[in-house]
Short mmCIF file of C-alpha atoms and ligand atoms in Angstrom, two decimals:
data_model
loop_
_atom_site.label_atom_id
_atom_site.label_comp_id
_atom_site.label_asym_id
_atom_site.label_seq_id
_atom_site.Cartn_x
_atom_site.Cartn_y
_atom_site.Cartn_z
CA MET A 299 -7.06 -17.03 -8.51
CA LEU A 300 -7.25 -13.28 -8.39
CA THR A 301 -4.94 -10.32 -8.06
CA ILE A 302 -6.31 -8.11 -5.30
CA GLY A 303 -5.18 -4.59 -4.46
CA LEU A 304 -5.63 -3.75 -0.79
CA THR A 305 -5.75 -0.06 0.04
CA GLY A 306 -6.89 2.41 2.68
CA GLY A 307 -5.76 5.44 4.64
CA ILE A 308 -3.22 5.69 7.43
CA GLY A 309 -4.06 3.41 10.33
CA SER A 310 -7.20 2.06 8.65
CA GLY A 311 -6.16 -1.56 9.24
CA LYS A 312 -4.62 -2.57 5.88
CA SER A 313 -1.62 -4.39 7.33
CA THR A 314 -3.82 -6.26 9.79
CA VAL A 315 -6.09 -7.37 6.93
CA ALA A 316 -3.08 -8.24 4.75
CA ARG A 317 -1.60 -10.46 7.46
CA TYR A 318 -4.90 -12.21 7.90
CA LEU A 319 -5.32 -12.74 4.16
CA GLY A 320 -1.92 -14.42 4.26
CA ASP A 321 -3.24 -16.77 6.96
CA LEU A 322 -6.27 -17.50 4.78
CA GLY A 323 -4.03 -18.59 1.92
CA ALA A 324 -3.18 -15.50 -0.15
CA LEU A 325 0.29 -14.65 -1.39
CA VAL A 326 0.77 -11.17 0.11
CA TRP A 327 3.15 -8.46 -1.06
CA ASP A 328 3.77 -4.94 0.22
CA ALA A 329 4.03 -2.25 -2.48
CA ASP A 330 6.31 -0.09 -0.28
CA LYS A 331 8.87 -2.87 -0.09
CA ILE A 332 8.67 -3.42 -3.84
CA GLY A 333 9.29 0.32 -4.29
CA HIS A 334 12.30 0.28 -2.01
CA ALA A 335 13.86 -2.53 -4.02
CA LEU A 336 13.85 -0.18 -7.04
CA TYR A 337 16.21 2.19 -5.19
CA GLU A 338 19.02 -0.34 -5.21
CA PRO A 339 22.05 0.34 -7.41
CA GLY A 340 21.32 -1.11 -10.84
CA ALA A 341 17.55 -1.28 -10.20
CA GLU A 342 15.04 0.60 -12.32
CA ALA A 343 14.82 3.88 -10.37
CA TYR A 344 18.40 4.36 -9.13
CA GLY A 345 19.80 6.34 -12.08
CA ASP A 346 16.78 8.63 -12.41
CA LEU A 347 16.76 9.35 -8.69
CA ILE A 348 20.37 10.51 -8.82
CA SER A 349 19.93 12.58 -11.96
CA THR A 350 16.82 14.23 -10.47
CA PHE A 351 17.87 14.77 -6.84
CA GLY A 352 21.67 14.69 -7.02
CA ARG A 353 24.27 12.52 -5.36
CA GLU A 354 23.46 14.07 -1.97
CA ILE A 355 20.68 11.48 -1.59
CA LEU A 356 23.34 8.74 -1.42
CA ASP A 357 25.05 7.38 1.65
CA PRO A 358 28.84 6.83 1.66
CA ALA A 359 28.37 3.34 0.21
CA GLY A 360 26.41 4.71 -2.77
CA LEU A 361 23.03 3.47 -1.61
CA VAL A 362 19.98 5.73 -1.70
CA ASP A 363 19.46 7.05 1.83
CA ARG A 364 15.67 7.08 2.24
CA LYS A 365 15.88 9.55 5.13
CA LYS A 366 17.75 12.08 2.97
CA LEU A 367 15.35 11.59 0.08
CA GLY A 368 12.39 11.88 2.46
CA ALA A 369 13.71 15.16 3.88
CA ILE A 370 13.84 16.61 0.35
CA VAL A 371 10.42 15.51 -0.84
CA PHE A 372 8.47 16.17 2.33
CA SER A 373 9.61 19.78 2.47
CA ASP A 374 8.99 20.45 -1.24
CA PRO A 375 5.71 19.39 -2.91
CA GLN A 376 7.23 19.76 -6.39
CA ALA A 377 10.03 17.38 -5.45
CA LEU A 378 7.44 14.87 -4.25
CA VAL A 379 5.67 15.12 -7.61
CA ARG A 380 8.99 14.42 -9.36
CA LEU A 381 9.69 11.44 -7.09
CA ASN A 382 6.23 10.01 -7.70
CA LYS A 383 6.69 10.42 -11.46
CA ILE A 384 9.83 8.34 -11.25
CA MET A 385 8.52 5.72 -8.86
CA HIS A 386 4.84 5.05 -9.58
CA PRO A 387 5.12 3.81 -13.19
CA ARG A 388 8.20 1.75 -12.36
CA MET A 389 6.48 0.20 -9.34
CA PHE A 390 3.49 -0.63 -11.53
CA GLU A 391 5.74 -2.29 -14.08
CA ARG A 392 7.71 -4.22 -11.41
CA MET A 393 4.49 -5.48 -9.77
CA ARG A 394 3.05 -6.44 -13.16
CA ALA A 395 6.22 -8.39 -13.97
CA MET A 396 6.23 -10.09 -10.54
CA VAL A 397 2.61 -11.22 -10.95
CA ALA A 398 3.31 -12.50 -14.48
CA ARG A 399 6.41 -14.34 -13.32
CA VAL A 400 4.83 -16.17 -10.39
CA ARG A 401 1.80 -17.06 -12.51
CA ALA A 402 4.08 -18.43 -15.24
CA GLU A 403 5.89 -20.46 -12.58
CA GLY A 404 2.56 -22.02 -11.61
CA GLU A 405 1.57 -19.98 -8.52
CA ARG A 406 -2.12 -20.72 -7.91
CA ARG A 407 -2.82 -18.64 -4.81
CA SER A 408 -4.58 -15.31 -5.12
CA ILE A 409 -2.12 -12.46 -4.85
CA VAL A 410 -2.81 -9.53 -2.52
CA ILE A 411 -0.73 -6.37 -2.85
CA GLU A 412 -1.04 -3.91 0.04
CA ALA A 413 -0.72 -0.42 -1.45
CA ALA A 414 -1.75 2.70 0.47
CA ILE A 415 -1.37 4.82 -2.68
CA LEU A 416 -2.98 2.39 -5.11
CA ILE A 417 -5.57 4.88 -6.37
CA GLU A 418 -3.35 7.99 -6.27
CA ALA A 419 -0.78 6.10 -8.35
CA ASN A 420 -3.38 4.79 -10.84
CA TRP A 421 -2.47 1.17 -10.30
CA GLN A 422 -6.07 -0.07 -10.66
CA PRO A 423 -5.41 -1.83 -14.03
CA LEU A 424 -3.13 -4.27 -12.25
CA PHE A 425 -5.94 -5.76 -10.18
CA ASP A 426 -9.02 -7.95 -10.63
CA ARG A 427 -10.40 -6.61 -7.35
CA ILE A 428 -9.71 -3.55 -5.19
CA TRP A 429 -10.46 -3.94 -1.51
CA LEU A 430 -10.62 -0.81 0.62
CA VAL A 431 -10.24 -0.77 4.40
CA VAL A 432 -11.92 2.18 6.14
CA ALA A 433 -12.10 3.27 9.77
CA SER A 434 -13.51 6.44 11.29
CA ARG A 435 -11.11 9.28 12.05
CA GLU A 436 -11.69 8.80 15.79
CA HIS A 437 -10.75 5.13 15.66
CA VAL A 438 -7.64 5.83 13.58
CA LEU A 439 -6.51 8.58 15.99
CA GLU A 440 -7.15 6.39 19.02
CA ARG A 441 -5.45 3.28 17.59
CA LEU A 442 -2.36 5.11 16.34
CA ALA A 443 -1.98 6.94 19.66
CA ARG A 444 -2.29 3.64 21.52
CA ASP A 445 -0.16 1.40 19.26
CA ARG A 446 2.35 3.79 17.67
CA ALA A 447 2.40 6.69 20.13
CA MET A 448 1.47 9.04 17.28
CA ASP A 449 -0.06 12.32 18.37
CA ARG A 450 -3.37 13.58 17.08
CA LYS A 451 -1.97 16.56 15.16
CA ARG A 452 0.50 14.44 13.20
CA VAL A 453 -2.11 11.87 12.24
CA GLU A 454 -4.62 14.59 11.30
CA ALA A 455 -2.04 16.22 9.02
CA ARG A 456 -1.41 12.85 7.33
CA ILE A 457 -5.15 12.29 6.89
CA ARG A 458 -5.54 15.75 5.31
CA ALA A 459 -2.72 15.04 2.85
CA GLN A 460 -4.35 11.77 1.71
CA LEU A 461 -7.08 11.04 -0.77
CA PRO A 462 -10.44 11.15 1.08
CA ASP A 463 -12.16 7.79 1.66
CA ALA A 464 -15.16 9.05 -0.33
CA GLU A 465 -12.93 9.11 -3.41
CA ARG A 466 -11.30 5.79 -2.63
CA ARG A 467 -14.75 4.20 -2.36
CA MET A 468 -15.46 5.09 -5.99
CA HIS A 469 -12.66 2.73 -7.08
CA ALA A 470 -13.23 -0.10 -4.63
CA THR A 471 -14.92 -3.36 -5.56
CA ALA A 472 -15.40 -4.11 -1.84
CA VAL A 473 -15.13 -2.06 1.35
CA ILE A 474 -14.02 -3.58 4.66
CA GLU A 475 -15.40 -1.41 7.45
CA ASN A 476 -13.12 -1.39 10.48
CA ASP A 477 -14.96 0.41 13.28
CA GLY A 478 -15.48 -2.63 15.47
CA SER A 479 -13.18 -5.02 17.28
CA LEU A 480 -10.24 -6.87 15.74
CA GLU A 481 -12.41 -9.99 15.78
CA ASP A 482 -15.05 -8.15 13.71
CA LEU A 483 -12.35 -7.09 11.23
CA LEU A 484 -11.07 -10.62 10.86
CA ALA A 485 -14.60 -12.00 10.46
CA ARG A 486 -15.42 -9.48 7.72
CA THR A 487 -12.17 -10.22 5.95
CA ALA A 488 -12.79 -13.96 6.12
CA ALA A 489 -16.32 -13.52 4.76
CA LEU A 490 -15.10 -11.41 1.84
CA TRP A 491 -12.32 -13.91 1.12
CA ARG A 492 -14.80 -16.79 1.13
CA GLU A 493 -17.29 -15.07 -1.15
CA THR A 494 -14.77 -13.81 -3.72
CA VAL A 495 -11.83 -16.16 -3.67
CA ALA A 496 -12.58 -19.45 -1.95
CA ARG A 497 -15.82 -19.97 -3.91
CA GLY A 498 -16.91 -17.21 -6.37
CA ALA A 499 -15.27 -16.04 -9.56
CA GLY A 500 -11.75 -16.59 -8.39
CA ALA A 501 -12.01 -20.25 -7.48
CA ASP A 502 -9.81 -22.54 -9.49
P1 ATP B 641 -0.50 2.32 7.98
O1 ATP B 641 -1.00 2.65 6.62
O2 ATP B 641 -0.28 3.54 8.78
O3 ATP B 641 0.65 1.37 7.98
P2 ATP B 641 -2.55 0.30 8.33
O4 ATP B 641 -3.71 0.73 7.51
O5 ATP B 641 -1.68 -0.79 7.80
O6 ATP B 641 -1.71 1.56 8.76
P3 ATP B 641 -2.73 -1.31 10.73
O7 ATP B 641 -1.28 -1.20 11.02
O8 ATP B 641 -3.27 -2.61 10.26
O9 ATP B 641 -3.17 -0.14 9.74
O10 ATP B 641 -3.62 -0.86 11.98
C1 ATP B 641 -3.25 0.30 12.72
C2 ATP B 641 -3.24 -0.05 14.19
O11 ATP B 641 -4.58 -0.24 14.62
C3 ATP B 641 -2.51 -1.36 14.48
O12 ATP B 641 -1.81 -1.22 15.70
C4 ATP B 641 -3.64 -2.38 14.61
O13 ATP B 641 -3.31 -3.43 15.50
C5 ATP B 641 -4.76 -1.53 15.17
N1 ATP B 641 -6.08 -1.98 14.74
C6 ATP B 641 -6.52 -2.19 13.48
N2 ATP B 641 -7.80 -2.57 13.47
C7 ATP B 641 -8.20 -2.59 14.76
C8 ATP B 641 -9.44 -2.89 15.42
N3 ATP B 641 -10.53 -3.24 14.73
N4 ATP B 641 -9.48 -2.80 16.76
C9 ATP B 641 -8.39 -2.44 17.45
N5 ATP B 641 -7.20 -2.14 16.91
C10 ATP B 641 -7.10 -2.21 15.59
#
């Protein structure tokens, strides 16, 4: 049983692969959702978020309003750095504790955590394997226009703001190329799963 970090750029196909790994028998978590749980009153990040960004990030019920926080950090790169400094180490610690807890409770499935920012956040030490999903710029633009009605300019800006795939590849233990059909993607994912988890080093 392994702990696998699944990463890749916008629209590369991470969520599709993550869903499929769940079908193949992995326990799958989403790092974004784990991060959002830390915003809750009493959770690890709540106090620091308020002392850093002020009570204006709260809604009338005292919950962190992610839209308000997003508006601050996406218009101010320094604010984004401060947010990441609060969130990334706490997310790492929360994920580490979650893995330890389920293992202690006897969980035997491999755990996959989908994390777009895995490498930027330096979460590599959490994982036995890092799987990277890559697709060409043209495929990403075409798929996000088709499935999410995202226009080319917006997606290109997001791609420019991300870590380049060339850098991600340096950290990956396996790369899932996603320039073919969905069937190809699922077949590659199944092959990788079989060779690393179902038989291979991770078999229990
Ligand atoms: P994000 O980081 O933006 O959430 P993602 O990396 O999780 O994106 P997905 O949501 O899995 O990417 O894929 C983006 C879109 O492209 C989805 O609508 C998905 O169905 C589609 N898609 C992924 N792979 C393929 C493929 N090989 N052929 C056709 N469509 C695909």
